[in-house]
């Protein structure tokens, strides 16, 4: 599995753990924060947010499409900004969404 950890220091240190994997269910089950949560395994990816914590997990297949990466990243950015009390204005969302998507794509290409 390929793992990307992104720390958004400007958003109160919000942490994002991204895992590119061949078996999402196996990956989800190995972390204490995610193993007991319900989610649909039929998707191209999944974003799981830790309740009352500044942390999210994203699990994507190794060959996730650009659409799947952007989709799950949006869920994380929305949750992060809500958690940090930041208004969802278009430029702030676009900047942070692009940053996260780029980090994931960089790891996917390696």
mmCIF file of N, CA, C and O in Angstrom:
data_model
loop_
_atom_site.group_PDB
_atom_site.id
_atom_site.type_symbol
_atom_site.label_atom_id
_atom_site.label_comp_id
_atom_site.label_asym_id
_atom_site.label_seq_id
_atom_site.Cartn_x
_atom_site.Cartn_y
_atom_site.Cartn_z
ATOM 1 N N UNK A 1 0.829 -1.195 0.000
ATOM 2 C CA UNK A 1 0.000 0.000 0.000
ATOM 3 C C UNK A 1 0.863 1.244 0.000
ATOM 4 O O UNK A 1 1.937 1.259 0.594
ATOM 5 N N UNK A 2 0.373 2.263 -0.641
ATOM 6 C CA UNK A 2 1.056 3.559 -0.644
ATOM 7 C C UNK A 2 0.288 4.493 0.284
ATOM 8 O O UNK A 2 -0.931 4.614 0.174
ATOM 9 N N UNK A 3 1.011 5.130 1.168
ATOM 10 C CA UNK A 3 0.382 5.992 2.170
ATOM 11 C C UNK A 3 0.882 7.416 2.021
ATOM 12 O O UNK A 3 2.078 7.648 1.851
ATOM 13 N N UNK A 4 -0.057 8.352 2.093
ATOM 14 C CA UNK A 4 0.241 9.779 2.080
ATOM 15 C C UNK A 4 -0.348 10.357 3.354
ATOM 16 O O UNK A 4 -1.521 10.128 3.657
ATOM 17 N N UNK A 5 0.457 11.100 4.087
ATOM 18 C CA UNK A 5 -0.046 11.796 5.272
ATOM 19 C C UNK A 5 0.106 13.287 5.027
ATOM 20 O O UNK A 5 1.197 13.762 4.724
ATOM 21 N N UNK A 6 -1.006 13.996 5.152
ATOM 22 C CA UNK A 6 -1.004 15.441 4.906
ATOM 23 C C UNK A 6 -1.467 16.127 6.188
ATOM 24 O O UNK A 6 -2.504 15.775 6.743
ATOM 25 N N UNK A 7 -0.688 17.094 6.629
ATOM 26 C CA UNK A 7 -1.011 17.859 7.829
ATOM 27 C C UNK A 7 -1.323 19.291 7.392
ATOM 28 O O UNK A 7 -0.463 19.991 6.876
ATOM 29 N N UNK A 8 -2.568 19.703 7.588
ATOM 30 C CA UNK A 8 -2.991 21.056 7.237
ATOM 31 C C UNK A 8 -2.784 21.962 8.451
ATOM 32 O O UNK A 8 -3.704 22.210 9.227
ATOM 33 N N UNK A 9 -1.571 22.459 8.608
ATOM 34 C CA UNK A 9 -1.241 23.271 9.783
ATOM 35 C C UNK A 9 -2.082 24.544 9.853
ATOM 36 O O UNK A 9 -2.443 24.975 10.945
ATOM 37 N N UNK A 10 -2.428 25.118 8.716
ATOM 38 C CA UNK A 10 -3.227 26.346 8.719
ATOM 39 C C UNK A 10 -4.681 26.085 9.106
ATOM 40 O O UNK A 10 -5.430 27.028 9.347
ATOM 41 N N UNK A 11 -5.065 24.832 9.165
ATOM 42 C CA UNK A 11 -6.430 24.460 9.573
ATOM 43 C C UNK A 11 -6.387 23.755 10.930
ATOM 44 O O UNK A 11 -7.012 22.715 11.142
ATOM 45 N N UNK A 12 -5.620 24.300 11.838
ATOM 46 C CA UNK A 12 -5.556 23.758 13.195
ATOM 47 C C UNK A 12 -4.837 22.433 13.286
ATOM 48 O O UNK A 12 -5.034 21.679 14.226
ATOM 49 N N UNK A 13 -3.991 22.132 12.292
ATOM 50 C CA UNK A 13 -3.250 20.877 12.298
ATOM 51 C C UNK A 13 -4.074 19.673 11.889
ATOM 52 O O UNK A 13 -3.750 18.540 12.254
ATOM 53 N N UNK A 14 -5.143 19.903 11.127
ATOM 54 C CA UNK A 14 -5.988 18.797 10.666
ATOM 55 C C UNK A 14 -5.132 17.796 9.911
ATOM 56 O O UNK A 14 -4.329 18.160 9.058
ATOM 57 N N UNK A 15 -5.303 16.518 10.224
ATOM 58 C CA UNK A 15 -4.497 15.467 9.621
ATOM 59 C C UNK A 15 -5.325 14.606 8.677
ATOM 60 O O UNK A 15 -6.463 14.265 8.978
ATOM 61 N N UNK A 16 -4.706 14.251 7.556
ATOM 62 C CA UNK A 16 -5.363 13.391 6.575
ATOM 63 C C UNK A 16 -4.428 12.226 6.274
ATOM 64 O O UNK A 16 -3.269 12.421 5.918
ATOM 65 N N UNK A 17 -4.952 11.026 6.436
ATOM 66 C CA UNK A 17 -4.233 9.795 6.117
ATOM 67 C C UNK A 17 -4.875 9.228 4.857
ATOM 68 O O UNK A 17 -6.061 8.906 4.861
ATOM 69 N N UNK A 18 -4.101 9.134 3.793
ATOM 70 C CA UNK A 18 -4.609 8.606 2.525
ATOM 71 C C UNK A 18 -3.873 7.308 2.235
ATOM 72 O O UNK A 18 -2.642 7.251 2.316
ATOM 73 N N UNK A 19 -4.639 6.284 1.889
ATOM 74 C CA UNK A 19 -4.040 4.999 1.576
ATOM 75 C C UNK A 19 -4.525 4.528 0.218
ATOM 76 O O UNK A 19 -5.731 4.399 -0.009
ATOM 77 N N UNK A 20 -3.576 4.309 -0.673
ATOM 78 C CA UNK A 20 -3.845 3.739 -1.990
ATOM 79 C C UNK A 20 -3.591 2.244 -1.867
ATOM 80 O O UNK A 20 -2.479 1.830 -1.524
ATOM 81 N N UNK A 21 -4.604 1.435 -2.107
ATOM 82 C CA UNK A 21 -4.502 0.015 -1.787
ATOM 83 C C UNK A 21 -5.215 -0.849 -2.819
ATOM 84 O O UNK A 21 -5.982 -0.363 -3.637
ATOM 85 N N UNK A 22 -4.965 -2.144 -2.743
ATOM 86 C CA UNK A 22 -5.663 -3.089 -3.619
ATOM 87 C C UNK A 22 -6.877 -3.690 -2.917
ATOM 88 O O UNK A 22 -7.804 -4.149 -3.571
ATOM 89 N N UNK A 23 -6.886 -3.674 -1.590
ATOM 90 C CA UNK A 23 -7.991 -4.233 -0.812
ATOM 91 C C UNK A 23 -8.422 -3.196 0.230
ATOM 92 O O UNK A 23 -7.836 -3.112 1.306
ATOM 93 N N UNK A 24 -9.447 -2.402 -0.114
ATOM 94 C CA UNK A 24 -9.873 -1.327 0.793
ATOM 95 C C UNK A 24 -10.384 -1.872 2.115
ATOM 96 O O UNK A 24 -10.095 -1.313 3.165
ATOM 97 N N UNK A 25 -11.136 -2.945 2.085
ATOM 98 C CA UNK A 25 -11.687 -3.483 3.327
ATOM 99 C C UNK A 25 -10.563 -3.877 4.288
ATOM 100 O O UNK A 25 -10.624 -3.575 5.473
ATOM 101 N N UNK A 26 -9.563 -4.547 3.789
ATOM 102 C CA UNK A 26 -8.427 -4.952 4.624
ATOM 103 C C UNK A 26 -7.720 -3.726 5.201
ATOM 104 O O UNK A 26 -7.349 -3.703 6.375
ATOM 105 N N UNK A 27 -7.563 -2.687 4.385
ATOM 106 C CA UNK A 27 -6.902 -1.468 4.843
ATOM 107 C C UNK A 27 -7.727 -0.754 5.907
ATOM 108 O O UNK A 27 -7.193 -0.297 6.913
ATOM 109 N N UNK A 28 -9.035 -0.657 5.692
ATOM 110 C CA UNK A 28 -9.915 0.015 6.658
ATOM 111 C C UNK A 28 -9.878 -0.706 8.003
ATOM 112 O O UNK A 28 -9.840 -0.070 9.063
ATOM 113 N N UNK A 29 -9.859 -2.022 7.979
ATOM 114 C CA UNK A 29 -9.932 -2.806 9.214
ATOM 115 C C UNK A 29 -8.658 -2.760 10.055
ATOM 116 O O UNK A 29 -8.692 -3.106 11.231
ATOM 117 N N UNK A 30 -7.549 -2.302 9.497
ATOM 118 C CA UNK A 30 -6.302 -2.348 10.265
ATOM 119 C C UNK A 30 -6.069 -1.140 11.172
ATOM 120 O O UNK A 30 -5.139 -1.141 11.966
ATOM 121 N N UNK A 31 -6.916 -0.122 11.096
ATOM 122 C CA UNK A 31 -6.742 1.068 11.935
ATOM 123 C C UNK A 31 -7.816 1.128 13.017
ATOM 124 O O UNK A 31 -9.003 0.974 12.721
ATOM 125 N N UNK A 32 -7.423 1.382 14.254
ATOM 126 C CA UNK A 32 -8.404 1.450 15.343
ATOM 127 C C UNK A 32 -9.496 2.496 15.102
ATOM 128 O O UNK A 32 -10.654 2.276 15.464
ATOM 129 N N UNK A 33 -9.148 3.598 14.469
ATOM 130 C CA UNK A 33 -10.122 4.676 14.234
ATOM 131 C C UNK A 33 -11.160 4.336 13.174
ATOM 132 O O UNK A 33 -12.211 4.958 13.119
ATOM 133 N N UNK A 34 -10.861 3.378 12.310
ATOM 134 C CA UNK A 34 -11.755 3.099 11.185
ATOM 135 C C UNK A 34 -12.365 1.701 11.203
ATOM 136 O O UNK A 34 -13.345 1.458 10.504
ATOM 137 N N UNK A 35 -11.829 0.811 11.976
ATOM 138 C CA UNK A 35 -12.237 -0.599 11.871
ATOM 139 C C UNK A 35 -13.683 -0.878 12.247
ATOM 140 O O UNK A 35 -14.266 -1.832 11.755
ATOM 141 N N UNK A 36 -14.289 -0.059 13.096
ATOM 142 C CA UNK A 36 -15.659 -0.325 13.542
ATOM 143 C C UNK A 36 -16.708 0.519 12.828
ATOM 144 O O UNK A 36 -17.878 0.478 13.194
ATOM 145 N N UNK A 37 -16.308 1.276 11.826
ATOM 146 C CA UNK A 37 -17.247 2.148 11.138
ATOM 147 C C UNK A 37 -17.881 1.445 9.946
ATOM 148 O O UNK A 37 -17.250 0.612 9.297
ATOM 149 N N UNK A 38 -19.119 1.808 9.672
ATOM 150 C CA UNK A 38 -19.812 1.238 8.520
ATOM 151 C C UNK A 38 -19.537 2.071 7.276
ATOM 152 O O UNK A 38 -19.511 3.288 7.332
ATOM 153 N N UNK A 39 -19.359 1.403 6.163
ATOM 154 C CA UNK A 39 -19.138 2.070 4.894
ATOM 155 C C UNK A 39 -19.444 1.075 3.784
ATOM 156 O O UNK A 39 -19.520 -0.121 4.008
ATOM 157 N N UNK A 40 -19.633 1.602 2.600
ATOM 158 C CA UNK A 40 -19.958 0.756 1.449
ATOM 159 C C UNK A 40 -18.685 0.387 0.710
ATOM 160 O O UNK A 40 -17.933 1.258 0.290
ATOM 161 N N UNK A 41 -18.454 -0.890 0.544
ATOM 162 C CA UNK A 41 -17.238 -1.371 -0.108
ATOM 163 C C UNK A 41 -17.358 -1.382 -1.631
ATOM 164 O O UNK A 41 -16.435 -1.750 -2.319
ATOM 165 N N UNK A 42 -18.475 -0.978 -2.166
ATOM 166 C CA UNK A 42 -18.702 -1.013 -3.610
ATOM 167 C C UNK A 42 -18.304 0.291 -4.298
ATOM 168 O O UNK A 42 -18.599 0.485 -5.457
ATOM 169 N N UNK A 43 -17.678 1.187 -3.589
ATOM 170 C CA UNK A 43 -17.341 2.491 -4.146
ATOM 171 C C UNK A 43 -15.907 2.508 -4.639
ATOM 172 O O UNK A 43 -15.122 1.613 -4.356
ATOM 173 N N UNK A 44 -15.547 3.560 -5.354
ATOM 174 C CA UNK A 44 -14.178 3.717 -5.823
ATOM 175 C C UNK A 44 -13.241 4.175 -4.727
ATOM 176 O O UNK A 44 -12.034 4.138 -4.863
ATOM 177 N N UNK A 45 -13.796 4.609 -3.622
ATOM 178 C CA UNK A 45 -13.004 5.066 -2.490
ATOM 179 C C UNK A 45 -13.918 5.406 -1.339
ATOM 180 O O UNK A 45 -15.143 5.395 -1.480
ATOM 181 N N UNK A 46 -13.311 5.700 -0.214
ATOM 182 C CA UNK A 46 -14.107 6.063 0.959
ATOM 183 C C UNK A 46 -13.314 7.064 1.810
ATOM 184 O O UNK A 46 -12.100 6.958 1.936
ATOM 185 N N UNK A 47 -14.034 8.050 2.337
ATOM 186 C CA UNK A 47 -13.460 9.004 3.285
ATOM 187 C C UNK A 47 -14.135 8.752 4.625
ATOM 188 O O UNK A 47 -15.358 8.680 4.703
ATOM 189 N N UNK A 48 -13.339 8.583 5.657
ATOM 190 C CA UNK A 48 -13.841 8.329 7.002
ATOM 191 C C UNK A 48 -13.273 9.396 7.924
ATOM 192 O O UNK A 48 -12.063 9.623 7.951
ATOM 193 N N UNK A 49 -14.155 10.048 8.671
ATOM 194 C CA UNK A 49 -13.745 11.142 9.543
ATOM 195 C C UNK A 49 -13.818 10.700 10.998
ATOM 196 O O UNK A 49 -14.808 10.106 11.422
ATOM 197 N N UNK A 50 -12.781 10.994 11.739
ATOM 198 C CA UNK A 50 -12.747 10.651 13.156
ATOM 199 C C UNK A 50 -13.629 11.631 13.925
ATOM 200 O O UNK A 50 -13.439 12.842 13.828
ATOM 201 N N UNK A 51 -14.575 11.100 14.651
ATOM 202 C CA UNK A 51 -15.519 11.925 15.398
ATOM 203 C C UNK A 51 -14.768 12.751 16.439
ATOM 204 O O UNK A 51 -13.936 12.228 17.178
ATOM 205 N N UNK A 52 -15.066 14.035 16.473
ATOM 206 C CA UNK A 52 -14.497 14.972 17.446
ATOM 207 C C UNK A 52 -12.976 15.078 17.384
ATOM 208 O O UNK A 52 -12.353 15.523 18.333
ATOM 209 N N UNK A 53 -12.366 14.650 16.295
ATOM 210 C CA UNK A 53 -10.922 14.778 16.123
ATOM 211 C C UNK A 53 -10.654 15.471 14.798
ATOM 212 O O UNK A 53 -11.437 15.389 13.868
ATOM 213 N N UNK A 54 -9.539 16.101 14.719
ATOM 214 C CA UNK A 54 -9.129 16.746 13.483
ATOM 215 C C UNK A 54 -8.368 15.789 12.594
ATOM 216 O O UNK A 54 -7.184 15.993 12.308
ATOM 217 N N UNK A 55 -9.062 14.729 12.170
ATOM 218 C CA UNK A 55 -8.392 13.728 11.346
ATOM 219 C C UNK A 55 -9.396 13.011 10.457
ATOM 220 O O UNK A 55 -10.498 12.706 10.877
ATOM 221 N N UNK A 56 -8.971 12.753 9.223
ATOM 222 C CA UNK A 56 -9.754 11.962 8.283
ATOM 223 C C UNK A 56 -8.862 10.911 7.646
ATOM 224 O O UNK A 56 -7.647 11.097 7.530
ATOM 225 N N UNK A 57 -9.484 9.834 7.235
ATOM 226 C CA UNK A 57 -8.832 8.781 6.467
ATOM 227 C C UNK A 57 -9.481 8.730 5.100
ATOM 228 O O UNK A 57 -10.702 8.872 4.982
ATOM 229 N N UNK A 58 -8.666 8.489 4.071
ATOM 230 C CA UNK A 58 -9.177 8.255 2.724
ATOM 231 C C UNK A 58 -8.550 6.959 2.230
ATOM 232 O O UNK A 58 -7.331 6.781 2.308
ATOM 233 N N UNK A 59 -9.410 6.064 1.754
ATOM 234 C CA UNK A 59 -8.950 4.807 1.183
ATOM 235 C C UNK A 59 -9.396 4.779 -0.278
ATOM 236 O O UNK A 59 -10.577 4.970 -0.579
ATOM 237 N N UNK A 60 -8.427 4.560 -1.162
ATOM 238 C CA UNK A 60 -8.675 4.536 -2.603
ATOM 239 C C UNK A 60 -7.954 3.340 -3.207
ATOM 240 O O UNK A 60 -6.901 2.915 -2.704
ATOM 241 N N UNK A 61 -8.501 2.815 -4.293
ATOM 242 C CA UNK A 61 -7.804 1.767 -5.023
ATOM 243 C C UNK A 61 -6.551 2.367 -5.667
ATOM 244 O O UNK A 61 -6.526 3.548 -6.014
ATOM 245 N N UNK A 62 -5.514 1.530 -5.843
ATOM 246 C CA UNK A 62 -4.261 1.987 -6.453
ATOM 247 C C UNK A 62 -4.487 2.742 -7.757
ATOM 248 O O UNK A 62 -3.827 3.737 -8.027
ATOM 249 N N UNK A 63 -5.425 2.269 -8.549
ATOM 250 C CA UNK A 63 -5.685 2.875 -9.853
ATOM 251 C C UNK A 63 -6.934 3.747 -9.830
ATOM 252 O O UNK A 63 -7.661 3.837 -10.814
ATOM 253 N N UNK A 64 -7.165 4.422 -8.724
ATOM 254 C CA UNK A 64 -8.342 5.290 -8.604
ATOM 255 C C UNK A 64 -8.346 6.333 -9.711
ATOM 256 O O UNK A 64 -7.296 6.854 -10.109
ATOM 257 N N UNK A 65 -9.534 6.631 -10.188
ATOM 258 C CA UNK A 65 -9.676 7.650 -11.233
ATOM 259 C C UNK A 65 -9.506 9.040 -10.634
ATOM 260 O O UNK A 65 -9.614 9.228 -9.414
ATOM 261 N N UNK A 66 -9.275 10.001 -11.499
ATOM 262 C CA UNK A 66 -9.192 11.394 -11.051
ATOM 263 C C UNK A 66 -10.492 11.801 -10.363
ATOM 264 O O UNK A 66 -10.489 12.512 -9.353
ATOM 265 N N UNK A 67 -11.609 11.315 -10.894
ATOM 266 C CA UNK A 67 -12.910 11.622 -10.305
ATOM 267 C C UNK A 67 -13.050 11.067 -8.902
ATOM 268 O O UNK A 67 -13.561 11.747 -8.002
ATOM 269 N N UNK A 68 -12.600 9.822 -8.681
ATOM 270 C CA UNK A 68 -12.677 9.235 -7.343
ATOM 271 C C UNK A 68 -11.780 9.980 -6.355
ATOM 272 O O UNK A 68 -12.165 10.224 -5.211
ATOM 273 N N UNK A 69 -10.588 10.356 -6.795
ATOM 274 C CA UNK A 69 -9.668 11.111 -5.923
ATOM 275 C C UNK A 69 -10.284 12.452 -5.556
ATOM 276 O O UNK A 69 -10.303 12.844 -4.388
ATOM 277 N N UNK A 70 -10.807 13.163 -6.541
ATOM 278 C CA UNK A 70 -11.419 14.467 -6.278
ATOM 279 C C UNK A 70 -12.651 14.320 -5.383
ATOM 280 O O UNK A 70 -12.855 15.128 -4.464
ATOM 281 N N UNK A 71 -13.454 13.300 -5.626
ATOM 282 C CA UNK A 71 -14.679 13.076 -4.858
ATOM 283 C C UNK A 71 -14.367 12.868 -3.368
ATOM 284 O O UNK A 71 -14.932 13.546 -2.503
ATOM 285 N N UNK A 72 -13.465 11.947 -3.070
ATOM 286 C CA UNK A 72 -13.140 11.678 -1.669
ATOM 287 C C UNK A 72 -12.398 12.848 -1.027
ATOM 288 O O UNK A 72 -12.604 13.154 0.146
ATOM 289 N N UNK A 73 -11.575 13.522 -1.800
ATOM 290 C CA UNK A 73 -10.863 14.693 -1.281
ATOM 291 C C UNK A 73 -11.830 15.805 -0.910
ATOM 292 O O UNK A 73 -11.646 16.503 0.090
ATOM 293 N N UNK A 74 -12.873 15.992 -1.701
ATOM 294 C CA UNK A 74 -13.889 17.000 -1.389
ATOM 295 C C UNK A 74 -14.520 16.728 -0.029
ATOM 296 O O UNK A 74 -14.706 17.626 0.780
ATOM 297 N N UNK A 75 -14.853 15.464 0.241
ATOM 298 C CA UNK A 75 -15.446 15.125 1.540
ATOM 299 C C UNK A 75 -14.507 15.519 2.682
ATOM 300 O O UNK A 75 -14.947 16.040 3.712
ATOM 301 N N UNK A 76 -13.226 15.276 2.493
ATOM 302 C CA UNK A 76 -12.239 15.617 3.525
ATOM 303 C C UNK A 76 -12.127 17.121 3.706
ATOM 304 O O UNK A 76 -12.133 17.628 4.834
ATOM 305 N N UNK A 77 -12.026 17.853 2.621
ATOM 306 C CA UNK A 77 -11.870 19.307 2.708
ATOM 307 C C UNK A 77 -13.105 19.936 3.356
ATOM 308 O O UNK A 77 -12.995 20.812 4.226
ATOM 309 N N UNK A 78 -14.273 19.477 2.981
ATOM 310 C CA UNK A 78 -15.508 19.997 3.577
ATOM 311 C C UNK A 78 -15.527 19.733 5.078
ATOM 312 O O UNK A 78 -15.825 20.609 5.874
ATOM 313 N N UNK A 79 -15.190 18.511 5.478
ATOM 314 C CA UNK A 79 -15.165 18.148 6.900
ATOM 315 C C UNK A 79 -14.113 18.964 7.654
ATOM 316 O O UNK A 79 -14.353 19.453 8.751
ATOM 317 N N UNK A 80 -12.935 19.109 7.058
ATOM 318 C CA UNK A 80 -11.853 19.847 7.691
ATOM 319 C C UNK A 80 -12.247 21.303 7.934
ATOM 320 O O UNK A 80 -12.036 21.840 9.023
ATOM 321 N N UNK A 81 -12.829 21.924 6.937
ATOM 322 C CA UNK A 81 -13.191 23.331 7.073
ATOM 323 C C UNK A 81 -14.317 23.508 8.090
ATOM 324 O O UNK A 81 -14.302 24.451 8.873
ATOM 325 N N UNK A 82 -15.256 22.594 8.104
ATOM 326 C CA UNK A 82 -16.315 22.632 9.109
ATOM 327 C C UNK A 82 -15.705 22.473 10.509
ATOM 328 O O UNK A 82 -16.029 23.213 11.427
ATOM 329 N N UNK A 83 -14.810 21.515 10.665
ATOM 330 C CA UNK A 83 -14.147 21.251 11.939
ATOM 331 C C UNK A 83 -13.358 22.473 12.418
ATOM 332 O O UNK A 83 -13.377 22.810 13.603
ATOM 333 N N UNK A 84 -12.692 23.147 11.485
ATOM 334 C CA UNK A 84 -11.860 24.309 11.823
ATOM 335 C C UNK A 84 -12.673 25.596 11.938
ATOM 336 O O UNK A 84 -12.136 26.639 12.313
ATOM 337 N N UNK A 85 -13.969 25.549 11.599
ATOM 338 C CA UNK A 85 -14.810 26.738 11.675
ATOM 339 C C UNK A 85 -14.538 27.744 10.580
ATOM 340 O O UNK A 85 -14.731 28.943 10.753
ATOM 341 N N UNK A 86 -14.114 27.247 9.427
ATOM 342 C CA UNK A 86 -13.778 28.112 8.294
ATOM 343 C C UNK A 86 -14.928 28.089 7.287
ATOM 344 O O UNK A 86 -15.456 27.025 6.952
ATOM 345 N N UNK A 87 -15.291 29.261 6.796
ATOM 346 C CA UNK A 87 -16.363 29.375 5.812
ATOM 347 C C UNK A 87 -15.974 28.685 4.505
ATOM 348 O O UNK A 87 -14.830 28.766 4.056
ATOM 349 N N UNK A 88 -16.930 28.034 3.892
ATOM 350 C CA UNK A 88 -16.697 27.340 2.627
ATOM 351 C C UNK A 88 -16.785 28.320 1.460
ATOM 352 O O UNK A 88 -17.728 28.295 0.683
ATOM 353 N N UNK A 89 -15.788 29.172 1.322
ATOM 354 C CA UNK A 89 -15.787 30.059 0.154
ATOM 355 C C UNK A 89 -14.995 29.390 -0.957
ATOM 356 O O UNK A 89 -14.144 28.547 -0.718
ATOM 357 N N UNK A 90 -15.289 29.750 -2.179
ATOM 358 C CA UNK A 90 -14.766 29.004 -3.327
ATOM 359 C C UNK A 90 -13.244 28.987 -3.417
ATOM 360 O O UNK A 90 -12.664 27.946 -3.721
ATOM 361 N N UNK A 91 -12.579 30.080 -3.162
ATOM 362 C CA UNK A 91 -11.120 30.105 -3.316
ATOM 363 C C UNK A 91 -10.417 29.276 -2.242
ATOM 364 O O UNK A 91 -9.458 28.553 -2.538
ATOM 365 N N UNK A 92 -10.881 29.348 -1.021
ATOM 366 C CA UNK A 92 -10.269 28.565 0.057
ATOM 367 C C UNK A 92 -10.478 27.081 -0.183
ATOM 368 O O UNK A 92 -9.560 26.273 -0.027
ATOM 369 N N UNK A 93 -11.677 26.704 -0.584
ATOM 370 C CA UNK A 93 -11.964 25.303 -0.905
ATOM 371 C C UNK A 93 -11.096 24.851 -2.076
ATOM 372 O O UNK A 93 -10.453 23.802 -2.014
ATOM 373 N N UNK A 94 -11.061 25.635 -3.142
ATOM 374 C CA UNK A 94 -10.301 25.258 -4.336
ATOM 375 C C UNK A 94 -8.818 25.077 -4.027
ATOM 376 O O UNK A 94 -8.187 24.118 -4.495
ATOM 377 N N UNK A 95 -8.251 25.973 -3.231
ATOM 378 C CA UNK A 95 -6.826 25.880 -2.898
ATOM 379 C C UNK A 95 -6.532 24.582 -2.138
ATOM 380 O O UNK A 95 -5.636 23.825 -2.499
ATOM 381 N N UNK A 96 -7.293 24.317 -1.065
ATOM 382 C CA UNK A 96 -7.032 23.144 -0.234
ATOM 383 C C UNK A 96 -7.387 21.837 -0.950
ATOM 384 O O UNK A 96 -6.701 20.832 -0.796
ATOM 385 N N UNK A 97 -8.450 21.868 -1.746
ATOM 386 C CA UNK A 97 -8.826 20.684 -2.521
ATOM 387 C C UNK A 97 -7.728 20.351 -3.534
ATOM 388 O O UNK A 97 -7.306 19.192 -3.652
ATOM 389 N N UNK A 98 -7.252 21.342 -4.248
ATOM 390 C CA UNK A 98 -6.173 21.124 -5.209
ATOM 391 C C UNK A 98 -4.908 20.610 -4.551
ATOM 392 O O UNK A 98 -4.223 19.723 -5.076
ATOM 393 N N UNK A 99 -4.590 21.144 -3.372
ATOM 394 C CA UNK A 99 -3.398 20.722 -2.638
ATOM 395 C C UNK A 99 -3.488 19.238 -2.280
ATOM 396 O O UNK A 99 -2.548 18.471 -2.515
ATOM 397 N N UNK A 100 -4.636 18.822 -1.730
ATOM 398 C CA UNK A 100 -4.797 17.424 -1.331
ATOM 399 C C UNK A 100 -4.804 16.494 -2.540
ATOM 400 O O UNK A 100 -4.126 15.463 -2.543
ATOM 401 N N UNK A 101 -5.526 16.860 -3.577
ATOM 402 C CA UNK A 101 -5.574 16.026 -4.785
ATOM 403 C C UNK A 101 -4.166 15.868 -5.366
ATOM 404 O O UNK A 101 -3.758 14.766 -5.742
ATOM 405 N N UNK A 102 -3.395 16.940 -5.417
ATOM 406 C CA UNK A 102 -2.031 16.859 -5.946
ATOM 407 C C UNK A 102 -1.154 15.918 -5.123
ATOM 408 O O UNK A 102 -0.363 15.156 -5.682
ATOM 409 N N UNK A 103 -1.279 15.955 -3.806
ATOM 410 C CA UNK A 103 -0.486 15.065 -2.942
ATOM 411 C C UNK A 103 -0.828 13.598 -3.228
ATOM 412 O O UNK A 103 0.053 12.745 -3.282
ATOM 413 N N UNK A 104 -2.114 13.325 -3.417
ATOM 414 C CA UNK A 104 -2.540 11.949 -3.693
ATOM 415 C C UNK A 104 -2.052 11.493 -5.066
ATOM 416 O O UNK A 104 -1.514 10.396 -5.220
ATOM 417 N N UNK A 105 -2.206 12.344 -6.071
ATOM 418 C CA UNK A 105 -1.784 11.987 -7.431
ATOM 419 C C UNK A 105 -0.270 11.789 -7.501
ATOM 420 O O UNK A 105 0.218 10.864 -8.161
ATOM 421 N N UNK A 106 0.495 12.617 -6.801
ATOM 422 C CA UNK A 106 1.955 12.444 -6.765
ATOM 423 C C UNK A 106 2.319 11.067 -6.246
ATOM 424 O O UNK A 106 3.190 10.381 -6.814
ATOM 425 N N UNK A 107 1.671 10.618 -5.184
ATOM 426 C CA UNK A 107 1.965 9.303 -4.610
ATOM 427 C C UNK A 107 1.473 8.192 -5.540
ATOM 428 O O UNK A 107 2.137 7.178 -5.704
ATOM 429 N N UNK A 108 0.338 8.402 -6.179
ATOM 430 C CA UNK A 108 -0.210 7.399 -7.090
ATOM 431 C C UNK A 108 0.716 7.167 -8.279
ATOM 432 O O UNK A 108 0.856 6.042 -8.750
ATOM 433 N N UNK A 109 1.358 8.202 -8.757
ATOM 434 C CA UNK A 109 2.221 8.094 -9.946
ATOM 435 C C UNK A 109 3.555 7.427 -9.655
ATOM 436 O O UNK A 109 4.243 6.993 -10.579
ATOM 437 N N UNK A 110 3.965 7.367 -8.398
ATOM 438 C CA UNK A 110 5.268 6.774 -8.057
ATOM 439 C C UNK A 110 5.222 5.271 -8.123
ATOM 440 O O UNK A 110 4.265 4.621 -7.886
#
